[in-house]
């Protein structure tokens, strides 16, 4: 990977002394004053990133194992993505789907080329919630039915429909009533799916790994059983791969691990290498039910987003990152199990939940103090890692050593 010479981290304190750059306190106070107060933030202001490293306003370096919320899939500011976005911005920043675009054509082709066989149409949007809303609309249109089976403890986003499908604790309860017509099944149980089925069920939506719920996995057999259940009952199977897609778990898409292909896959987070993009990949037979003018999104498939997606797929392929996610994820899981604080490791590839003997927030704060960014989940004792999939063993060793040094 090419590296860039930046003087930022070293010169930050000097720039602050001269009043040319805000200090952390100034940044924090201004955000708190003007931004709607909906996010609980770590006490740092990140100003620059490169690969798996980010730098704060004081010039301090952090190993980013949270990946900017699972978004910096190919690392922060990957030179190929920076270059694709820069050169696209110089040519055309935006035009909508009312015209054709060579860069959108390239991105659509690139996605379908990596998609599971038989999935041959993509719809571009801007976020995970929007991708899931789109998927649910298509599921209902295709089947002519209303109900959708979602999973207890699942998370699908914050808009009305996506929140309706979200079974996870507070998210739904805080804004009740949300969109109705969801039936919640136990994740990992085919029996529970059978009990949830009725004549008005259009589809099943789930995260193949429940990330926010604490990186909850199902048995391998479940995914095969799930596919069979949907096929036998004519229900559309939707995998929300907003976190698992594009190589994070060690395969391009999660079902590839088991030879299972869903009918619809929803995507967001890392697919644009940091540029906001969402996507829905659809089996052709199902896609035919949506006609001209029946769905849209102004910014979906815009030139900059498309340039970023095409470049990102190129990077994942050229740097063999799907393989790296599998191998480095396996290395990480093995190494942390030697630490007495660690009870169990959940997840697959580089979507990792580390079950601890301690409160994960306490450990996250300790690690932050040692220059490592990690995440938590809705399970108090699970530390969540969603690092860029360019992360390598030496960086994992830094994390393992720091985690091993935790003392209450
Ligand atoms: C599995 C899953 N689906 C959907 C979403 C919503 O994505 P967005 O915040 O881009 O709307 C998220 C966000 O964390 C997610 O993890």
Tab-separated table of C-alpha atoms and ligand atoms in Angstrom:
chain	number	residue	atom	x	y	z
A	1	UNK	CA	0.000	0.000	0.000
A	2	UNK	CA	1.288	3.485	-0.883
A	3	UNK	CA	1.762	5.751	2.102
A	4	UNK	CA	1.383	9.480	2.223
A	5	UNK	CA	3.590	11.907	4.086
A	6	UNK	CA	1.379	13.877	6.433
A	7	UNK	CA	2.763	16.338	8.906
A	8	UNK	CA	-0.540	16.573	10.815
A	9	UNK	CA	0.039	14.531	13.973
A	10	UNK	CA	3.378	16.106	14.767
A	11	UNK	CA	2.312	19.674	14.119
A	12	UNK	CA	-1.074	19.534	15.909
A	13	UNK	CA	0.050	20.959	19.286
A	14	UNK	CA	1.960	23.766	17.585
A	15	UNK	CA	-1.032	24.648	15.387
A	16	UNK	CA	-3.249	24.712	18.461
A	17	UNK	CA	-0.831	27.037	20.279
A	18	UNK	CA	-1.023	29.408	17.334
A	19	UNK	CA	-4.819	29.221	17.299
A	20	UNK	CA	-4.796	27.590	13.840
A	21	UNK	CA	-6.443	24.395	15.009
A	22	UNK	CA	-9.127	23.684	17.614
A	23	UNK	CA	-8.192	21.797	20.758
A	24	UNK	CA	-10.217	18.762	21.798
A	25	UNK	CA	-12.101	20.829	24.371
A	26	UNK	CA	-13.083	23.412	21.753
A	27	UNK	CA	-14.272	20.729	19.321
A	28	UNK	CA	-16.246	18.924	22.026
A	29	UNK	CA	-17.919	22.070	23.320
A	30	UNK	CA	-18.901	23.265	19.838
A	31	UNK	CA	-20.387	19.889	18.872
A	32	UNK	CA	-22.245	19.608	22.131
A	33	UNK	CA	-23.657	23.068	21.594
A	34	UNK	CA	-24.851	22.615	18.017
A	35	UNK	CA	-25.346	18.931	17.256
A	36	UNK	CA	-28.516	17.117	18.321
A	37	UNK	CA	-27.507	15.199	21.380
A	38	UNK	CA	-28.190	11.609	20.277
A	39	UNK	CA	-24.734	10.020	20.353
A	40	UNK	CA	-22.684	8.867	23.286
A	41	UNK	CA	-19.133	9.757	22.196
A	42	UNK	CA	-15.659	8.704	23.173
A	43	UNK	CA	-13.655	11.639	24.587
A	44	UNK	CA	-11.474	12.146	21.485
A	45	UNK	CA	-11.759	14.071	18.237
A	46	UNK	CA	-10.463	12.082	15.279
A	47	UNK	CA	-8.945	14.255	12.580
A	48	UNK	CA	-6.977	11.974	10.284
A	49	UNK	CA	-6.748	8.306	9.366
A	50	UNK	CA	-4.444	6.009	7.471
A	51	UNK	CA	-5.037	2.267	7.220
A	52	UNK	CA	-5.819	0.891	10.675
A	53	UNK	CA	-4.530	4.021	12.412
A	54	UNK	CA	-6.310	7.254	13.243
A	55	UNK	CA	-5.016	10.459	14.845
A	56	UNK	CA	-6.806	12.790	17.223
A	57	UNK	CA	-6.811	16.558	17.506
A	58	UNK	CA	-3.831	16.411	19.851
A	59	UNK	CA	-1.760	14.338	17.438
A	60	UNK	CA	-2.213	11.124	19.451
A	61	UNK	CA	-2.293	7.917	17.377
A	62	UNK	CA	-4.881	5.133	17.887
A	63	UNK	CA	-5.154	1.618	16.536
A	64	UNK	CA	-8.721	1.588	15.224
A	65	UNK	CA	-10.244	-1.824	15.869
A	66	UNK	CA	-13.731	-0.330	15.675
A	67	UNK	CA	-13.135	0.698	12.059
A	68	UNK	CA	-15.048	3.966	12.324
A	69	UNK	CA	-18.199	1.952	13.167
A	70	UNK	CA	-17.433	-0.891	10.725
A	71	UNK	CA	-17.210	1.599	7.856
A	72	UNK	CA	-13.461	1.792	7.169
A	73	UNK	CA	-13.538	-1.712	5.701
A	74	UNK	CA	-10.406	-1.302	3.590
A	75	UNK	CA	-8.770	1.014	6.113
A	76	UNK	CA	-8.960	4.755	6.533
A	77	UNK	CA	-8.235	6.812	3.419
A	78	UNK	CA	-7.066	3.916	1.295
A	79	UNK	CA	-5.012	5.594	-1.465
A	80	UNK	CA	-6.970	3.832	-4.244
A	81	UNK	CA	-10.272	5.064	-2.845
A	82	UNK	CA	-8.949	8.568	-2.203
A	83	UNK	CA	-7.688	8.724	-5.758
A	84	UNK	CA	-10.963	7.390	-7.269
A	85	UNK	CA	-13.050	9.846	-5.245
A	86	UNK	CA	-10.724	12.774	-6.004
A	87	UNK	CA	-10.649	12.216	-9.727
A	88	UNK	CA	-14.431	11.657	-9.853
A	89	UNK	CA	-14.996	14.886	-7.887
A	90	UNK	CA	-12.966	16.765	-10.454
A	91	UNK	CA	-15.091	15.345	-13.279
A	92	UNK	CA	-18.651	15.263	-11.914
A	93	UNK	CA	-19.795	15.354	-8.321
A	94	UNK	CA	-23.388	14.455	-8.921
A	95	UNK	CA	-26.091	13.601	-11.351
A	96	UNK	CA	-29.041	11.392	-10.475
A	97	UNK	CA	-30.487	8.221	-12.008
A	98	UNK	CA	-32.425	10.305	-14.490
A	99	UNK	CA	-29.366	9.857	-16.725
A	100	UNK	CA	-26.912	7.015	-17.342
A	101	UNK	CA	-23.437	7.160	-15.825
A	102	UNK	CA	-20.327	5.182	-16.738
A	103	UNK	CA	-19.088	5.079	-13.142
A	104	UNK	CA	-22.476	3.846	-11.822
A	105	UNK	CA	-22.473	1.175	-14.542
A	106	UNK	CA	-19.010	0.107	-13.378
A	107	UNK	CA	-20.041	-0.067	-9.710
A	108	UNK	CA	-23.229	-2.031	-10.469
A	109	UNK	CA	-21.306	-4.543	-12.595
A	110	UNK	CA	-18.605	-4.907	-9.935
A	111	UNK	CA	-21.175	-5.679	-7.223
A	112	UNK	CA	-23.061	-8.220	-9.300
A	113	UNK	CA	-19.784	-9.932	-10.226
A	114	UNK	CA	-19.051	-10.649	-6.565
A	115	UNK	CA	-22.685	-11.391	-5.590
A	116	UNK	CA	-23.871	-14.976	-5.068
A	117	UNK	CA	-24.913	-16.724	-8.291
A	118	UNK	CA	-28.403	-15.822	-9.419
A	119	UNK	CA	-28.429	-12.444	-7.702
A	120	UNK	CA	-28.201	-10.126	-10.621
A	121	UNK	CA	-29.705	-6.748	-9.892
A	122	UNK	CA	-28.571	-4.010	-7.507
A	123	UNK	CA	-30.363	-0.948	-6.190
A	124	UNK	CA	-28.168	1.836	-4.786
A	125	UNK	CA	-29.200	3.963	-1.827
A	126	UNK	CA	-27.435	5.758	1.013
A	127	UNK	CA	-27.600	3.818	4.266
A	128	UNK	CA	-28.340	0.506	5.913
A	129	UNK	CA	-31.766	1.565	7.121
A	130	UNK	CA	-32.716	2.685	3.622
A	131	UNK	CA	-31.451	-0.573	2.141
A	132	UNK	CA	-33.620	-2.530	4.579
A	133	UNK	CA	-36.675	-0.361	3.922
A	134	UNK	CA	-36.181	-1.032	0.214
A	135	UNK	CA	-35.827	-4.774	0.757
A	136	UNK	CA	-39.020	-4.931	2.808
A	137	UNK	CA	-40.941	-2.993	0.179
A	138	UNK	CA	-39.767	-5.437	-2.501
A	139	UNK	CA	-40.596	-8.485	-0.361
A	140	UNK	CA	-44.174	-7.286	0.100
A	141	UNK	CA	-44.605	-6.339	-3.530
A	142	UNK	CA	-43.275	-9.678	-4.777
A	143	UNK	CA	-45.454	-11.847	-2.552
A	144	UNK	CA	-48.497	-9.587	-2.182
A	145	UNK	CA	-48.346	-10.372	1.554
A	146	UNK	CA	-47.804	-8.055	4.528
A	147	UNK	CA	-46.098	-9.782	7.432
A	148	UNK	CA	-42.358	-10.135	7.795
A	149	UNK	CA	-40.617	-12.415	10.250
A	150	UNK	CA	-37.713	-10.641	11.941
A	151	UNK	CA	-35.545	-11.842	14.819
A	152	UNK	CA	-35.624	-11.077	18.494
A	153	UNK	CA	-32.523	-8.973	19.277
A	154	UNK	CA	-31.957	-8.102	15.608
A	155	UNK	CA	-30.994	-4.591	14.506
A	156	UNK	CA	-31.871	-3.094	11.132
A	157	UNK	CA	-31.696	0.694	11.488
A	158	UNK	CA	-33.506	3.717	12.877
A	159	UNK	CA	-36.112	4.673	10.273
A	160	UNK	CA	-39.751	3.687	10.896
A	161	UNK	CA	-39.762	0.458	8.867
A	162	UNK	CA	-36.259	-0.631	9.837
A	163	UNK	CA	-37.064	0.075	13.472
A	164	UNK	CA	-40.218	-1.999	13.083
A	165	UNK	CA	-38.023	-4.946	12.081
A	166	UNK	CA	-35.608	-4.285	14.947
A	167	UNK	CA	-36.222	-6.647	17.825
A	168	UNK	CA	-33.348	-5.397	19.939
A	169	UNK	CA	-34.359	-3.927	23.299
A	170	UNK	CA	-34.612	-0.210	23.641
A	171	UNK	CA	-34.284	0.851	20.031
A	172	UNK	CA	-37.824	-0.209	19.287
A	173	UNK	CA	-39.429	0.504	22.643
A	174	UNK	CA	-38.201	4.116	22.770
A	175	UNK	CA	-40.238	5.065	19.718
A	176	UNK	CA	-43.290	2.873	19.941
A	177	UNK	CA	-45.466	2.636	17.879
A	178	UNK	CA	-43.184	1.755	14.979
A	179	UNK	CA	-44.224	0.125	11.707
A	180	UNK	CA	-46.258	-2.951	12.537
A	181	UNK	CA	-46.659	-6.300	10.742
A	182	UNK	CA	-43.477	-7.901	12.086
A	183	UNK	CA	-43.429	-11.246	13.862
A	184	UNK	CA	-40.371	-11.867	16.025
A	185	UNK	CA	-38.769	-15.299	16.017
A	186	UNK	CA	-35.879	-16.668	18.089
A	187	UNK	CA	-32.621	-16.256	16.176
A	188	UNK	CA	-31.071	-19.637	15.499
A	189	UNK	CA	-34.283	-21.663	15.835
A	190	UNK	CA	-36.056	-23.184	12.826
A	191	UNK	CA	-38.810	-24.333	15.173
A	192	UNK	CA	-39.478	-20.722	16.135
A	193	UNK	CA	-39.685	-19.788	12.435
A	194	UNK	CA	-42.252	-22.530	11.888
A	195	UNK	CA	-44.294	-21.229	14.796
A	196	UNK	CA	-44.159	-17.687	13.394
A	197	UNK	CA	-45.374	-18.645	9.924
A	198	UNK	CA	-48.880	-17.836	8.728
A	199	UNK	CA	-50.578	-17.294	5.357
A	200	UNK	CA	-49.750	-13.600	5.345
A	201	UNK	CA	-45.962	-13.957	5.808
A	202	UNK	CA	-44.033	-12.407	2.907
A	203	UNK	CA	-40.461	-12.881	4.045
A	204	UNK	CA	-37.825	-13.323	6.707
A	205	UNK	CA	-35.225	-10.664	7.484
A	206	UNK	CA	-32.195	-11.203	9.697
A	207	UNK	CA	-28.598	-10.289	10.336
A	208	UNK	CA	-26.668	-13.528	9.760
A	209	UNK	CA	-24.593	-12.522	12.784
A	210	UNK	CA	-26.444	-10.334	15.291
A	211	UNK	CA	-23.753	-7.746	15.821
A	212	UNK	CA	-25.320	-5.123	18.088
A	213	UNK	CA	-26.861	-7.917	20.149
A	214	UNK	CA	-23.352	-8.990	21.177
A	215	UNK	CA	-22.080	-10.754	18.014
A	216	UNK	CA	-24.587	-13.550	18.427
A	217	UNK	CA	-24.076	-16.534	16.108
A	218	UNK	CA	-26.356	-19.363	15.074
A	219	UNK	CA	-25.235	-22.946	14.378
A	220	UNK	CA	-24.035	-23.568	10.815
A	221	UNK	CA	-27.027	-25.869	10.193
A	222	UNK	CA	-29.398	-23.022	10.926
A	223	UNK	CA	-28.503	-21.108	7.764
A	224	UNK	CA	-29.128	-24.139	5.581
A	225	UNK	CA	-32.376	-24.879	7.424
A	226	UNK	CA	-33.402	-21.258	7.048
A	227	UNK	CA	-32.885	-21.359	3.279
A	228	UNK	CA	-34.898	-24.569	3.025
A	229	UNK	CA	-37.667	-23.168	5.227
A	230	UNK	CA	-38.025	-20.085	3.002
A	231	UNK	CA	-37.922	-22.070	-0.230
A	232	UNK	CA	-40.507	-24.574	0.995
A	233	UNK	CA	-42.874	-21.893	2.215
A	234	UNK	CA	-42.455	-19.365	-0.602
A	235	UNK	CA	-41.147	-16.691	1.751
A	236	UNK	CA	-38.427	-14.319	0.618
A	237	UNK	CA	-35.163	-14.572	2.537
A	238	UNK	CA	-33.386	-11.279	3.257
A	239	UNK	CA	-29.895	-11.191	4.751
A	240	UNK	CA	-29.035	-7.834	6.284
A	241	UNK	CA	-25.319	-7.864	5.496
A	242	UNK	CA	-24.727	-4.260	6.466
A	243	UNK	CA	-21.985	-5.524	8.800
A	244	UNK	CA	-21.171	-8.968	7.438
A	245	UNK	CA	-20.989	-8.143	3.722
A	246	UNK	CA	-18.011	-7.409	1.478
A	247	UNK	CA	-15.568	-9.819	3.067
A	248	UNK	CA	-15.632	-8.983	6.765
A	249	UNK	CA	-16.468	-12.517	7.883
A	250	UNK	CA	-13.971	-14.170	5.541
A	251	UNK	CA	-16.249	-14.615	2.530
A	252	UNK	CA	-17.618	-11.946	0.199
A	253	UNK	CA	-21.110	-12.585	1.581
A	254	UNK	CA	-22.074	-14.532	4.669
A	255	UNK	CA	-24.082	-17.287	2.970
A	256	UNK	CA	-20.993	-18.227	0.905
A	257	UNK	CA	-19.664	-20.010	4.008
A	258	UNK	CA	-22.487	-22.558	3.724
A	259	UNK	CA	-23.357	-22.465	0.021
A	260	UNK	CA	-26.543	-20.617	0.970
A	261	UNK	CA	-27.809	-17.732	-1.051
A	262	UNK	CA	-30.628	-15.531	0.206
A	263	UNK	CA	-33.086	-13.826	-2.166
A	264	UNK	CA	-32.112	-10.310	-1.166
A	265	UNK	CA	-28.963	-8.908	0.480
A	266	UNK	CA	-28.831	-5.456	2.022
A	267	UNK	CA	-25.547	-3.586	2.312
A	268	UNK	CA	-24.102	-0.336	3.676
A	269	UNK	CA	-21.296	0.646	6.101
A	270	UNK	CA	-18.030	-0.427	4.456
A	271	UNK	CA	-19.068	-0.856	0.834
A	272	UNK	CA	-17.964	2.635	-0.183
A	273	UNK	CA	-14.736	2.583	1.805
A	274	UNK	CA	-16.083	5.423	3.969
A	275	UNK	CA	-18.263	7.246	1.454
A	276	UNK	CA	-21.957	6.814	2.413
A	277	UNK	CA	-23.512	4.124	0.214
A	278	UNK	CA	-26.211	1.530	0.712
A	279	UNK	CA	-27.154	-1.246	-1.651
A	280	UNK	CA	-29.733	-3.958	-2.171
A	281	UNK	CA	-28.850	-7.013	-4.244
A	282	UNK	CA	-31.827	-8.906	-5.570
A	283	UNK	CA	-32.545	-12.137	-7.411
A	284	UNK	CA	-33.689	-11.288	-10.908
A	285	UNK	CA	-37.068	-13.001	-10.677
A	286	UNK	CA	-37.936	-10.904	-7.620
A	287	UNK	CA	-36.506	-7.707	-9.062
A	288	UNK	CA	-38.915	-7.909	-11.984
A	289	UNK	CA	-41.833	-7.055	-9.718
A	290	UNK	CA	-40.567	-3.494	-9.225
A	291	UNK	CA	-41.200	-1.351	-12.256
A	292	UNK	CA	-40.307	2.087	-13.570
A	293	UNK	CA	-40.959	4.881	-11.106
A	294	UNK	CA	-41.892	2.501	-8.297
A	295	UNK	CA	-38.823	3.067	-6.171
A	296	UNK	CA	-35.964	5.545	-6.073
A	297	UNK	CA	-33.484	7.537	-4.043
A	298	UNK	CA	-32.053	10.831	-5.311
A	299	UNK	CA	-28.489	10.259	-4.184
A	300	UNK	CA	-28.460	6.483	-4.764
A	301	UNK	CA	-25.683	5.484	-7.158
A	302	UNK	CA	-24.243	9.003	-7.364
A	303	UNK	CA	-20.895	9.334	-9.168
A	304	UNK	CA	-18.691	9.750	-6.085
A	305	UNK	CA	-20.366	6.903	-4.211
A	306	UNK	CA	-20.118	4.699	-7.300
A	307	UNK	CA	-16.440	5.522	-7.818
A	308	UNK	CA	-15.802	4.603	-4.200
A	309	UNK	CA	-17.680	1.274	-4.448
A	310	UNK	CA	-15.863	0.231	-7.624
A	311	UNK	CA	-12.478	1.175	-6.153
A	312	UNK	CA	-13.275	-0.555	-2.869
A	313	UNK	CA	-14.155	-3.840	-4.556
A	314	UNK	CA	-10.915	-3.585	-6.538
A	315	UNK	CA	-8.910	-3.095	-3.346
A	316	UNK	CA	-10.566	-6.032	-1.550
A	317	UNK	CA	-9.849	-8.270	-4.512
A	318	UNK	CA	-6.303	-7.047	-5.321
A	319	UNK	CA	-5.112	-7.143	-1.706
A	320	UNK	CA	-6.765	-10.495	-1.045
A	321	UNK	CA	-8.629	-9.023	1.915
A	322	UNK	CA	-11.380	-11.622	2.148
A	323	UNK	CA	-8.674	-14.174	2.856
A	324	UNK	CA	-6.987	-11.762	5.254
A	325	UNK	CA	-10.244	-11.302	7.203
A	326	UNK	CA	-10.514	-15.050	7.637
A	327	UNK	CA	-6.897	-15.608	8.554
A	328	UNK	CA	-6.314	-12.576	10.765
A	329	UNK	CA	-9.702	-13.084	12.427
A	330	UNK	CA	-8.733	-16.683	13.229
A	331	UNK	CA	-5.380	-15.515	14.613
A	332	UNK	CA	-7.077	-12.931	16.817
A	333	UNK	CA	-9.626	-15.402	18.180
A	334	UNK	CA	-6.870	-17.862	19.083
A	335	UNK	CA	-4.577	-15.295	20.708
A	336	UNK	CA	-7.167	-13.624	22.939
A	337	UNK	CA	-8.345	-16.946	24.308
A	338	UNK	CA	-5.032	-17.175	26.167
A	339	UNK	CA	-5.945	-14.105	28.227
A	340	UNK	CA	-7.585	-15.027	31.570
A	341	UNK	CA	-10.023	-12.093	31.263
A	342	UNK	CA	-11.487	-13.642	28.086
A	343	UNK	CA	-14.231	-16.241	28.467
A	344	UNK	CA	-15.192	-16.857	24.860
A	345	UNK	CA	-14.833	-15.405	21.379
A	346	UNK	CA	-17.905	-14.941	19.201
A	347	UNK	CA	-18.242	-14.078	15.540
A	348	UNK	CA	-16.481	-14.924	12.339
A	349	UNK	CA	-13.504	-13.454	10.495
A	350	UNK	CA	-13.137	-9.840	11.567
A	351	UNK	CA	-16.578	-9.364	13.090
A	352	UNK	CA	-15.554	-10.261	16.597
A	353	UNK	CA	-17.231	-10.262	20.010
A	354	UNK	CA	-14.931	-10.956	22.939
A	355	UNK	CA	-16.857	-12.212	25.946
A	356	UNK	CA	-15.129	-10.944	29.055
A	357	UNK	CA	-15.166	-11.597	32.762
A	358	UNK	CA	-15.579	-7.815	33.129
A	359	UNK	CA	-17.779	-4.995	31.970
A	360	UNK	CA	-16.789	-4.322	28.341
A	361	UNK	CA	-17.187	-0.534	28.677
A	362	UNK	CA	-14.580	-0.524	31.441
A	363	UNK	CA	-12.175	-2.501	29.242
A	364	UNK	CA	-12.912	-0.312	26.194
A	365	UNK	CA	-12.008	2.791	28.240
A	366	UNK	CA	-8.812	1.155	29.474
A	367	UNK	CA	-7.832	0.275	25.890
A	368	UNK	CA	-8.606	3.775	24.695
A	369	UNK	CA	-6.163	5.055	27.275
A	370	UNK	CA	-3.575	2.752	25.663
A	371	UNK	CA	-4.301	4.072	22.186
A	372	UNK	CA	-6.708	1.400	20.924
A	373	UNK	CA	-10.302	2.031	19.846
A	374	UNK	CA	-12.764	-0.825	20.387
A	375	UNK	CA	-16.535	-1.051	20.745
A	376	UNK	CA	-19.172	-2.462	23.033
A	377	UNK	CA	-22.553	-4.058	22.280
A	378	UNK	CA	-25.895	-4.455	23.970
A	379	UNK	CA	-24.381	-7.308	26.037
A	380	UNK	CA	-22.512	-5.680	28.898
A	381	UNK	CA	-19.612	-8.116	28.883
A	382	UNK	CA	-18.966	-8.305	25.122
A	383	UNK	CA	-16.241	-6.148	23.610
A	384	UNK	CA	-16.897	-5.720	19.893
A	385	UNK	CA	-14.217	-5.414	17.229
A	386	UNK	CA	-14.999	-4.368	13.655
A	387	UNK	CA	-11.530	-3.463	12.385
A	388	UNK	CA	-10.575	-2.585	8.841
A	389	UNK	CA	-9.993	-5.898	7.084
A	390	UNK	CA	-6.503	-4.727	6.134
A	391	UNK	CA	-5.474	-5.293	9.767
A	392	UNK	CA	-2.516	-7.671	10.129
A	393	UNK	CA	-1.060	-9.900	12.845
A	394	UNK	CA	1.418	-7.339	14.298
A	395	UNK	CA	-1.480	-4.961	15.021
A	396	UNK	CA	-3.474	-7.793	16.558
A	397	UNK	CA	-0.461	-8.489	18.787
A	398	UNK	CA	-0.539	-4.867	20.009
A	399	UNK	CA	-4.199	-5.317	20.965
A	400	UNK	CA	-3.662	-8.685	22.626
A	401	UNK	CA	-0.826	-7.337	24.723
A	402	UNK	CA	-2.904	-4.338	25.828
A	403	UNK	CA	-5.945	-6.477	26.661
A	404	UNK	CA	-3.736	-8.828	28.630
A	405	UNK	CA	-2.532	-5.868	30.710
A	406	UNK	CA	-6.033	-4.985	31.911
A	407	UNK	CA	-6.300	-5.085	35.703
A	408	UNK	CA	-9.369	-3.879	37.542
B	1	LIG	C1	-26.959	-4.909	10.746
B	1	LIG	C2	-27.322	-3.468	10.554
B	1	LIG	N1	-28.334	-3.148	9.746
B	1	LIG	C3	-28.681	-1.874	9.522
B	1	LIG	C4	-28.013	-0.841	10.116
B	1	LIG	C5	-28.400	0.573	9.849
B	1	LIG	O1	-27.473	1.192	9.031
B	1	LIG	P1	-27.428	2.777	8.895
B	1	LIG	O2	-26.995	3.336	10.195
B	1	LIG	O3	-26.469	3.013	7.768
B	1	LIG	O4	-28.823	3.201	8.532
B	1	LIG	C6	-26.931	-1.121	10.960
B	1	LIG	C7	-26.197	-0.029	11.635
B	1	LIG	O5	-25.475	-0.194	12.584
B	1	LIG	C8	-26.586	-2.467	11.191
B	1	LIG	O6	-25.564	-2.793	11.998
